[in-house]
Amino acid sequence: MNLDWEVFVAAHTRTILSAALRVLGNESEAEEVGQDLFLRIHQTNDFRSLHSQPALIRTMATCQALDRLRRRKTHESWDDAIPNPRSQLPDEQAIANELDQRLQNALSKLAPRESEVFCLFHYEQCNVTEIGVLLGISNSAVSKALSIARCKLSRCLDVIANPATLPPIS
Protein backbone atom coordinates (compact mmCIF):
# COMPACT_ATOMS: atom_id res chain seq x y z
CA MET A 1 0.00 0.00 0.00
CA ASN A 2 1.33 3.39 -0.98
CA LEU A 3 0.41 5.53 1.99
CA ASP A 4 1.10 9.24 1.76
CA TRP A 5 1.35 11.74 4.62
CA GLU A 6 -2.02 13.43 3.97
CA VAL A 7 -3.87 10.10 4.18
CA PHE A 8 -2.07 9.27 7.43
CA VAL A 9 -2.96 12.63 8.99
CA ALA A 10 -6.59 12.40 7.88
CA ALA A 11 -6.89 8.88 9.27
CA HIS A 12 -5.45 9.66 12.72
CA THR A 13 -6.30 13.30 13.48
CA ARG A 14 -9.53 12.51 15.30
CA THR A 15 -7.93 9.77 17.42
CA ILE A 16 -5.04 11.98 18.48
CA LEU A 17 -7.16 15.04 19.21
CA SER A 18 -9.78 13.14 21.19
CA ALA A 19 -7.13 11.39 23.32
CA ALA A 20 -5.39 14.69 24.07
CA LEU A 21 -8.68 16.48 24.76
CA ARG A 22 -9.76 13.86 27.30
CA VAL A 23 -6.55 14.43 29.26
CA LEU A 24 -6.26 18.20 28.92
CA GLY A 25 -9.89 19.32 28.75
CA ASN A 26 -8.92 22.18 26.45
CA GLU A 27 -9.35 22.12 22.67
CA SER A 28 -6.53 24.50 21.79
CA GLU A 29 -4.04 22.61 23.94
CA ALA A 30 -5.23 19.31 22.45
CA GLU A 31 -4.66 20.72 18.95
CA GLU A 32 -1.15 21.79 19.92
CA VAL A 33 -0.44 18.29 21.23
CA GLY A 34 -1.74 16.90 17.95
CA GLN A 35 0.48 19.20 15.91
CA ASP A 36 3.51 18.35 18.04
CA LEU A 37 2.85 14.63 17.72
CA PHE A 38 2.33 14.79 13.96
CA LEU A 39 5.56 16.78 13.69
CA ARG A 40 7.47 14.14 15.70
CA ILE A 41 6.05 11.34 13.56
CA HIS A 42 6.83 13.21 10.34
CA GLN A 43 10.40 13.94 11.45
CA THR A 44 11.03 10.26 12.13
CA ASN A 45 9.43 9.35 8.79
CA ASP A 46 7.89 6.34 10.52
CA PHE A 47 4.24 7.06 9.72
CA ARG A 48 3.82 4.11 7.38
CA SER A 49 4.58 1.57 10.11
CA LEU A 50 2.46 3.46 12.65
CA HIS A 51 -0.57 3.65 10.37
CA SER A 52 -1.65 0.11 11.24
CA GLN A 53 -1.21 0.69 15.00
CA PRO A 54 -3.97 3.09 16.11
CA ALA A 55 -3.68 1.99 19.75
CA LEU A 56 -0.01 2.97 19.78
CA ILE A 57 -0.84 6.34 18.21
CA ARG A 58 -3.54 6.90 20.85
CA THR A 59 -1.05 5.99 23.58
CA MET A 60 1.52 8.41 22.16
CA ALA A 61 -1.10 11.18 22.15
CA THR A 62 -2.13 10.40 25.73
CA CYS A 63 1.47 10.42 26.94
CA GLN A 64 2.24 13.67 25.13
CA ALA A 65 -0.90 15.27 26.62
CA LEU A 66 0.15 14.12 30.09
CA ASP A 67 3.58 15.67 29.54
CA ARG A 68 1.89 18.93 28.59
CA LEU A 69 -0.36 18.70 31.64
CA ARG A 70 2.72 18.37 33.86
CA ARG A 71 4.25 21.48 32.29
CA ARG A 72 1.03 23.49 32.46
CA LYS A 73 1.18 26.60 34.56
CA THR A 74 -1.17 26.70 37.51
CA HIS A 75 -2.56 30.17 36.80
CA GLU A 76 -6.07 30.58 35.47
CA SER A 77 -6.39 31.24 31.75
CA TRP A 78 -9.14 32.92 29.74
CA ASP A 79 -10.36 29.48 28.68
CA ASP A 80 -11.30 28.72 32.28
CA ALA A 81 -14.03 31.36 32.06
CA ILE A 82 -15.83 29.49 29.26
CA PRO A 83 -18.85 27.63 30.65
CA ASN A 84 -18.77 23.86 30.74
CA PRO A 85 -21.56 22.48 28.52
CA ARG A 86 -22.05 19.39 30.71
CA SER A 87 -24.52 21.21 32.94
CA GLN A 88 -27.14 23.90 32.66
CA LEU A 89 -26.93 25.19 36.23
CA PRO A 90 -24.14 27.65 37.06
CA ASP A 91 -23.33 26.05 40.42
CA GLU A 92 -23.04 22.61 38.78
CA GLN A 93 -20.80 24.11 36.10
CA ALA A 94 -18.56 25.64 38.75
CA ILE A 95 -18.33 22.36 40.66
CA ALA A 96 -17.59 20.36 37.50
CA ASN A 97 -14.93 22.85 36.41
CA GLU A 98 -13.32 22.76 39.85
CA LEU A 99 -13.26 18.96 39.90
CA ASP A 100 -11.84 18.81 36.36
CA GLN A 101 -9.10 21.25 37.33
CA ARG A 102 -8.29 19.34 40.52
CA LEU A 103 -8.21 16.02 38.67
CA GLN A 104 -5.91 17.42 36.00
CA ASN A 105 -3.67 18.92 38.68
CA ALA A 106 -3.58 15.63 40.59
CA LEU A 107 -2.85 13.65 37.40
CA SER A 108 0.10 15.91 36.66
CA LYS A 109 1.60 15.06 40.05
CA LEU A 110 1.34 11.27 39.68
CA ALA A 111 4.33 9.24 38.56
CA PRO A 112 4.40 9.03 34.74
CA ARG A 113 3.57 5.31 34.67
CA GLU A 114 0.62 5.77 37.05
CA SER A 115 -0.88 8.65 35.08
CA GLU A 116 -0.38 6.87 31.74
CA VAL A 117 -2.08 3.72 33.01
CA PHE A 118 -4.93 5.69 34.61
CA CYS A 119 -5.61 7.73 31.45
CA LEU A 120 -5.38 4.76 29.13
CA PHE A 121 -7.77 2.76 31.32
CA HIS A 122 -10.33 5.45 32.15
CA TYR A 123 -10.11 7.87 29.22
CA GLU A 124 -9.21 5.53 26.37
CA GLN A 125 -11.11 2.48 27.69
CA CYS A 126 -8.12 0.18 27.17
CA ASN A 127 -8.17 -3.01 29.21
CA VAL A 128 -5.30 -4.19 31.42
CA THR A 129 -3.88 -6.51 28.76
CA GLU A 130 -3.93 -3.81 26.07
CA ILE A 131 -2.20 -1.35 28.38
CA GLY A 132 0.44 -3.94 29.26
CA VAL A 133 1.18 -4.53 25.58
CA LEU A 134 1.24 -0.81 24.74
CA LEU A 135 3.56 0.09 27.62
CA GLY A 136 5.60 -3.10 27.56
CA ILE A 137 4.80 -4.10 31.14
CA SER A 138 3.08 -7.07 32.79
CA ASN A 139 -0.63 -7.15 33.58
CA SER A 140 0.17 -7.18 37.29
CA ALA A 141 2.30 -4.04 36.88
CA VAL A 142 -0.61 -2.37 35.08
CA SER A 143 -3.03 -3.36 37.85
CA LYS A 144 -0.66 -2.14 40.55
CA ALA A 145 -0.07 1.22 38.83
CA LEU A 146 -3.82 1.65 38.32
CA SER A 147 -4.53 0.86 41.96
CA ILE A 148 -1.87 3.28 43.19
CA ALA A 149 -3.14 6.03 40.87
CA ARG A 150 -6.73 5.54 42.03
CA CYS A 151 -5.70 5.67 45.70
CA LYS A 152 -3.67 8.84 45.24
CA LEU A 153 -6.38 10.54 43.20
CA SER A 154 -9.06 9.45 45.65
CA ARG A 155 -7.15 10.97 48.57
CA CYS A 156 -6.63 14.19 46.64
CA LEU A 157 -10.26 14.49 45.56
CA ASP A 158 -11.54 13.44 49.00
CA VAL A 159 -9.95 16.57 50.46
CA ILE A 160 -11.99 18.61 47.98
CA ALA A 161 -15.22 16.77 48.76
CA ASN A 162 -14.66 17.04 52.53
CA PRO A 163 -13.24 20.51 53.28
CA ALA A 164 -13.27 19.67 56.99
CA THR A 165 -10.22 17.46 56.32
CA LEU A 166 -8.19 20.50 55.28
CA PRO A 167 -5.71 21.85 57.82
CA PRO A 168 -6.86 25.02 59.61
CA ILE A 169 -5.84 28.37 58.15
CA SER A 170 -3.24 30.01 60.34
PDB file of C-alpha atoms in Angstrom:
ATOM      1  CA  MET A   1       0.000   0.000   0.000  1.00  0.00           C
ATOM      2  CA  ASN A   2       1.332   3.385  -0.983  1.00  0.00           C
ATOM      3  CA  LEU A   3       0.406   5.534   1.995  1.00  0.00           C
ATOM      4  CA  ASP A   4       1.100   9.243   1.762  1.00  0.00           C
ATOM      5  CA  TRP A   5       1.352  11.738   4.618  1.00  0.00           C
ATOM      6  CA  GLU A   6      -2.017  13.426   3.973  1.00  0.00           C
ATOM      7  CA  VAL A   7      -3.866  10.103   4.182  1.00  0.00           C
ATOM      8  CA  PHE A   8      -2.073   9.266   7.434  1.00  0.00           C
ATOM      9  CA  VAL A   9      -2.962  12.634   8.988  1.00  0.00           C
ATOM     10  CA  ALA A  10      -6.591  12.396   7.877  1.00  0.00           C
ATOM     11  CA  ALA A  11      -6.888   8.876   9.268  1.00  0.00           C
ATOM     12  CA  HIS A  12      -5.449   9.656  12.718  1.00  0.00           C
ATOM     13  CA  THR A  13      -6.302  13.297  13.479  1.00  0.00           C
ATOM     14  CA  ARG A  14      -9.531  12.509  15.300  1.00  0.00           C
ATOM     15  CA  THR A  15      -7.933   9.767  17.416  1.00  0.00           C
ATOM     16  CA  ILE A  16      -5.043  11.985  18.481  1.00  0.00           C
ATOM     17  CA  LEU A  17      -7.162  15.038  19.214  1.00  0.00           C
ATOM     18  CA  SER A  18      -9.781  13.137  21.193  1.00  0.00           C
ATOM     19  CA  ALA A  19      -7.134  11.386  23.319  1.00  0.00           C
ATOM     20  CA  ALA A  20      -5.390  14.694  24.066  1.00  0.00           C
ATOM     21  CA  LEU A  21      -8.680  16.482  24.762  1.00  0.00           C
ATOM     22  CA  ARG A  22      -9.765  13.862  27.303  1.00  0.00           C
ATOM     23  CA  VAL A  23      -6.549  14.433  29.262  1.00  0.00           C
ATOM     24  CA  LEU A  24      -6.259  18.205  28.917  1.00  0.00           C
ATOM     25  CA  GLY A  25      -9.887  19.320  28.748  1.00  0.00           C
ATOM     26  CA  ASN A  26      -8.915  22.184  26.451  1.00  0.00           C
ATOM     27  CA  GLU A  27      -9.350  22.118  22.673  1.00  0.00           C
ATOM     28  CA  SER A  28      -6.532  24.502  21.787  1.00  0.00           C
ATOM     29  CA  GLU A  29      -4.044  22.609  23.938  1.00  0.00           C
ATOM     30  CA  ALA A  30      -5.235  19.307  22.446  1.00  0.00           C
ATOM     31  CA  GLU A  31      -4.664  20.725  18.954  1.00  0.00           C
ATOM     32  CA  GLU A  32      -1.150  21.790  19.925  1.00  0.00           C
ATOM     33  CA  VAL A  33      -0.435  18.295  21.228  1.00  0.00           C
ATOM     34  CA  GLY A  34      -1.742  16.901  17.946  1.00  0.00           C
ATOM     35  CA  GLN A  35       0.480  19.200  15.912  1.00  0.00           C
ATOM     36  CA  ASP A  36       3.507  18.349  18.043  1.00  0.00           C
ATOM     37  CA  LEU A  37       2.847  14.625  17.724  1.00  0.00           C
ATOM     38  CA  PHE A  38       2.328  14.787  13.965  1.00  0.00           C
ATOM     39  CA  LEU A  39       5.563  16.776  13.686  1.00  0.00           C
ATOM     40  CA  ARG A  40       7.471  14.144  15.695  1.00  0.00           C
ATOM     41  CA  ILE A  41       6.045  11.341  13.560  1.00  0.00           C
ATOM     42  CA  HIS A  42       6.832  13.208  10.344  1.00  0.00           C
ATOM     43  CA  GLN A  43      10.403  13.937  11.446  1.00  0.00           C
ATOM     44  CA  THR A  44      11.030  10.256  12.132  1.00  0.00           C
ATOM     45  CA  ASN A  45       9.430   9.352   8.786  1.00  0.00           C
ATOM     46  CA  ASP A  46       7.888   6.338  10.521  1.00  0.00           C
ATOM     47  CA  PHE A  47       4.236   7.057   9.725  1.00  0.00           C
ATOM     48  CA  ARG A  48       3.822   4.110   7.376  1.00  0.00           C
ATOM     49  CA  SER A  49       4.583   1.573  10.106  1.00  0.00           C
ATOM     50  CA  LEU A  50       2.463   3.465  12.652  1.00  0.00           C
ATOM     51  CA  HIS A  51      -0.571   3.645  10.371  1.00  0.00           C
ATOM     52  CA  SER A  52      -1.650   0.110  11.238  1.00  0.00           C
ATOM     53  CA  GLN A  53      -1.214   0.687  14.999  1.00  0.00           C
ATOM     54  CA  PRO A  54      -3.974   3.093  16.110  1.00  0.00           C
ATOM     55  CA  ALA A  55      -3.682   1.991  19.751  1.00  0.00           C
ATOM     56  CA  LEU A  56      -0.012   2.967  19.782  1.00  0.00           C
ATOM     57  CA  ILE A  57      -0.837   6.342  18.212  1.00  0.00           C
ATOM     58  CA  ARG A  58      -3.541   6.898  20.855  1.00  0.00           C
ATOM     59  CA  THR A  59      -1.050   5.991  23.580  1.00  0.00           C
ATOM     60  CA  MET A  60       1.516   8.407  22.162  1.00  0.00           C
ATOM     61  CA  ALA A  61      -1.098  11.184  22.153  1.00  0.00           C
ATOM     62  CA  THR A  62      -2.134  10.400  25.730  1.00  0.00           C
ATOM     63  CA  CYS A  63       1.470  10.422  26.942  1.00  0.00           C
ATOM     64  CA  GLN A  64       2.236  13.674  25.134  1.00  0.00           C
ATOM     65  CA  ALA A  65      -0.902  15.267  26.620  1.00  0.00           C
ATOM     66  CA  LEU A  66       0.153  14.118  30.090  1.00  0.00           C
ATOM     67  CA  ASP A  67       3.579  15.674  29.544  1.00  0.00           C
ATOM     68  CA  ARG A  68       1.895  18.934  28.591  1.00  0.00           C
ATOM     69  CA  LEU A  69      -0.359  18.698  31.641  1.00  0.00           C
ATOM     70  CA  ARG A  70       2.720  18.368  33.856  1.00  0.00           C
ATOM     71  CA  ARG A  71       4.248  21.481  32.290  1.00  0.00           C
ATOM     72  CA  ARG A  72       1.028  23.487  32.459  1.00  0.00           C
ATOM     73  CA  LYS A  73       1.183  26.597  34.562  1.00  0.00           C
ATOM     74  CA  THR A  74      -1.172  26.699  37.512  1.00  0.00           C
ATOM     75  CA  HIS A  75      -2.557  30.170  36.802  1.00  0.00           C
ATOM     76  CA  GLU A  76      -6.074  30.579  35.474  1.00  0.00           C
ATOM     77  CA  SER A  77      -6.390  31.236  31.751  1.00  0.00           C
ATOM     78  CA  TRP A  78      -9.141  32.918  29.742  1.00  0.00           C
ATOM     79  CA  ASP A  79     -10.359  29.476  28.676  1.00  0.00           C
ATOM     80  CA  ASP A  80     -11.303  28.717  32.285  1.00  0.00           C
ATOM     81  CA  ALA A  81     -14.026  31.363  32.065  1.00  0.00           C
ATOM     82  CA  ILE A  82     -15.831  29.495  29.259  1.00  0.00           C
ATOM     83  CA  PRO A  83     -18.853  27.625  30.653  1.00  0.00           C
ATOM     84  CA  ASN A  84     -18.768  23.858  30.744  1.00  0.00           C
ATOM     85  CA  PRO A  85     -21.559  22.480  28.515  1.00  0.00           C
ATOM     86  CA  ARG A  86     -22.055  19.388  30.714  1.00  0.00           C
ATOM     87  CA  SER A  87     -24.523  21.205  32.943  1.00  0.00           C
ATOM     88  CA  GLN A  88     -27.137  23.904  32.656  1.00  0.00           C
ATOM     89  CA  LEU A  89     -26.933  25.195  36.228  1.00  0.00           C
ATOM     90  CA  PRO A  90     -24.140  27.651  37.065  1.00  0.00           C
ATOM     91  CA  ASP A  91     -23.333  26.045  40.422  1.00  0.00           C
ATOM     92  CA  GLU A  92     -23.044  22.610  38.781  1.00  0.00           C
ATOM     93  CA  GLN A  93     -20.801  24.111  36.102  1.00  0.00           C
ATOM     94  CA  ALA A  94     -18.556  25.638  38.755  1.00  0.00           C
ATOM     95  CA  ILE A  95     -18.326  22.355  40.663  1.00  0.00           C
ATOM     96  CA  ALA A  96     -17.594  20.358  37.499  1.00  0.00           C
ATOM     97  CA  ASN A  97     -14.930  22.852  36.408  1.00  0.00           C
ATOM     98  CA  GLU A  98     -13.322  22.758  39.846  1.00  0.00           C
ATOM     99  CA  LEU A  99     -13.262  18.957  39.905  1.00  0.00           C
ATOM    100  CA  ASP A 100     -11.844  18.813  36.365  1.00  0.00           C
ATOM    101  CA  GLN A 101      -9.105  21.249  37.326  1.00  0.00           C
ATOM    102  CA  ARG A 102      -8.295  19.341  40.520  1.00  0.00           C
ATOM    103  CA  LEU A 103      -8.215  16.020  38.674  1.00  0.00           C
ATOM    104  CA  GLN A 104      -5.909  17.418  36.003  1.00  0.00           C
ATOM    105  CA  ASN A 105      -3.672  18.923  38.677  1.00  0.00           C
ATOM    106  CA  ALA A 106      -3.582  15.630  40.591  1.00  0.00           C
ATOM    107  CA  LEU A 107      -2.853  13.649  37.400  1.00  0.00           C
ATOM    108  CA  SER A 108       0.100  15.909  36.663  1.00  0.00           C
ATOM    109  CA  LYS A 109       1.599  15.059  40.052  1.00  0.00           C
ATOM    110  CA  LEU A 110       1.343  11.271  39.676  1.00  0.00           C
ATOM    111  CA  ALA A 111       4.329   9.243  38.557  1.00  0.00           C
ATOM    112  CA  PRO A 112       4.401   9.033  34.740  1.00  0.00           C
ATOM    113  CA  ARG A 113       3.573   5.312  34.671  1.00  0.00           C
ATOM    114  CA  GLU A 114       0.624   5.769  37.048  1.00  0.00           C
ATOM    115  CA  SER A 115      -0.883   8.653  35.079  1.00  0.00           C
ATOM    116  CA  GLU A 116      -0.375   6.866  31.742  1.00  0.00           C
ATOM    117  CA  VAL A 117      -2.080   3.718  33.006  1.00  0.00           C
ATOM    118  CA  PHE A 118      -4.930   5.691  34.612  1.00  0.00           C
ATOM    119  CA  CYS A 119      -5.612   7.729  31.455  1.00  0.00           C
ATOM    120  CA  LEU A 120      -5.381   4.756  29.127  1.00  0.00           C
ATOM    121  CA  PHE A 121      -7.768   2.763  31.316  1.00  0.00           C
ATOM    122  CA  HIS A 122     -10.332   5.449  32.147  1.00  0.00           C
ATOM    123  CA  TYR A 123     -10.109   7.872  29.221  1.00  0.00           C
ATOM    124  CA  GLU A 124      -9.208   5.535  26.365  1.00  0.00           C
ATOM    125  CA  GLN A 125     -11.112   2.477  27.692  1.00  0.00           C
ATOM    126  CA  CYS A 126      -8.122   0.176  27.166  1.00  0.00           C
ATOM    127  CA  ASN A 127      -8.169  -3.010  29.213  1.00  0.00           C
ATOM    128  CA  VAL A 128      -5.302  -4.190  31.419  1.00  0.00           C
ATOM    129  CA  THR A 129      -3.881  -6.507  28.761  1.00  0.00           C
ATOM    130  CA  GLU A 130      -3.933  -3.812  26.070  1.00  0.00           C
ATOM    131  CA  ILE A 131      -2.196  -1.346  28.379  1.00  0.00           C
ATOM    132  CA  GLY A 132       0.437  -3.939  29.256  1.00  0.00           C
ATOM    133  CA  VAL A 133       1.176  -4.533  25.583  1.00  0.00           C
ATOM    134  CA  LEU A 134       1.240  -0.808  24.745  1.00  0.00           C
ATOM    135  CA  LEU A 135       3.560   0.085  27.619  1.00  0.00           C
ATOM    136  CA  GLY A 136       5.603  -3.103  27.557  1.00  0.00           C
ATOM    137  CA  ILE A 137       4.804  -4.104  31.137  1.00  0.00           C
ATOM    138  CA  SER A 138       3.076  -7.072  32.791  1.00  0.00           C
ATOM    139  CA  ASN A 139      -0.631  -7.149  33.583  1.00  0.00           C
ATOM    140  CA  SER A 140       0.166  -7.177  37.290  1.00  0.00           C
ATOM    141  CA  ALA A 141       2.303  -4.036  36.880  1.00  0.00           C
ATOM    142  CA  VAL A 142      -0.614  -2.372  35.078  1.00  0.00           C
ATOM    143  CA  SER A 143      -3.032  -3.363  37.848  1.00  0.00           C
ATOM    144  CA  LYS A 144      -0.657  -2.141  40.546  1.00  0.00           C
ATOM    145  CA  ALA A 145      -0.073   1.225  38.827  1.00  0.00           C
ATOM    146  CA  LEU A 146      -3.824   1.646  38.318  1.00  0.00           C
ATOM    147  CA  SER A 147      -4.533   0.859  41.956  1.00  0.00           C
ATOM    148  CA  ILE A 148      -1.874   3.285  43.194  1.00  0.00           C
ATOM    149  CA  ALA A 149      -3.143   6.026  40.870  1.00  0.00           C
ATOM    150  CA  ARG A 150      -6.731   5.539  42.026  1.00  0.00           C
ATOM    151  CA  CYS A 151      -5.704   5.667  45.705  1.00  0.00           C
ATOM    152  CA  LYS A 152      -3.666   8.844  45.244  1.00  0.00           C
ATOM    153  CA  LEU A 153      -6.383  10.543  43.202  1.00  0.00           C
ATOM    154  CA  SER A 154      -9.060   9.450  45.652  1.00  0.00           C
ATOM    155  CA  ARG A 155      -7.147  10.965  48.567  1.00  0.00           C
ATOM    156  CA  CYS A 156      -6.630  14.192  46.636  1.00  0.00           C
ATOM    157  CA  LEU A 157     -10.262  14.488  45.556  1.00  0.00           C
ATOM    158  CA  ASP A 158     -11.540  13.444  49.004  1.00  0.00           C
ATOM    159  CA  VAL A 159      -9.947  16.569  50.456  1.00  0.00           C
ATOM    160  CA  ILE A 160     -11.988  18.606  47.983  1.00  0.00           C
ATOM    161  CA  ALA A 161     -15.224  16.769  48.762  1.00  0.00           C
ATOM    162  CA  ASN A 162     -14.655  17.043  52.531  1.00  0.00           C
ATOM    163  CA  PRO A 163     -13.243  20.508  53.281  1.00  0.00           C
ATOM    164  CA  ALA A 164     -13.266  19.666  56.993  1.00  0.00           C
ATOM    165  CA  THR A 165     -10.219  17.462  56.322  1.00  0.00           C
ATOM    166  CA  LEU A 166      -8.189  20.502  55.280  1.00  0.00           C
ATOM    167  CA  PRO A 167      -5.714  21.847  57.820  1.00  0.00           C
ATOM    168  CA  PRO A 168      -6.858  25.025  59.613  1.00  0.00           C
ATOM    169  CA  ILE A 169      -5.837  28.365  58.152  1.00  0.00           C
ATOM    170  CA  SER A 170      -3.244  30.011  60.339  1.00  0.00           C
TER     171      SER A 170
END
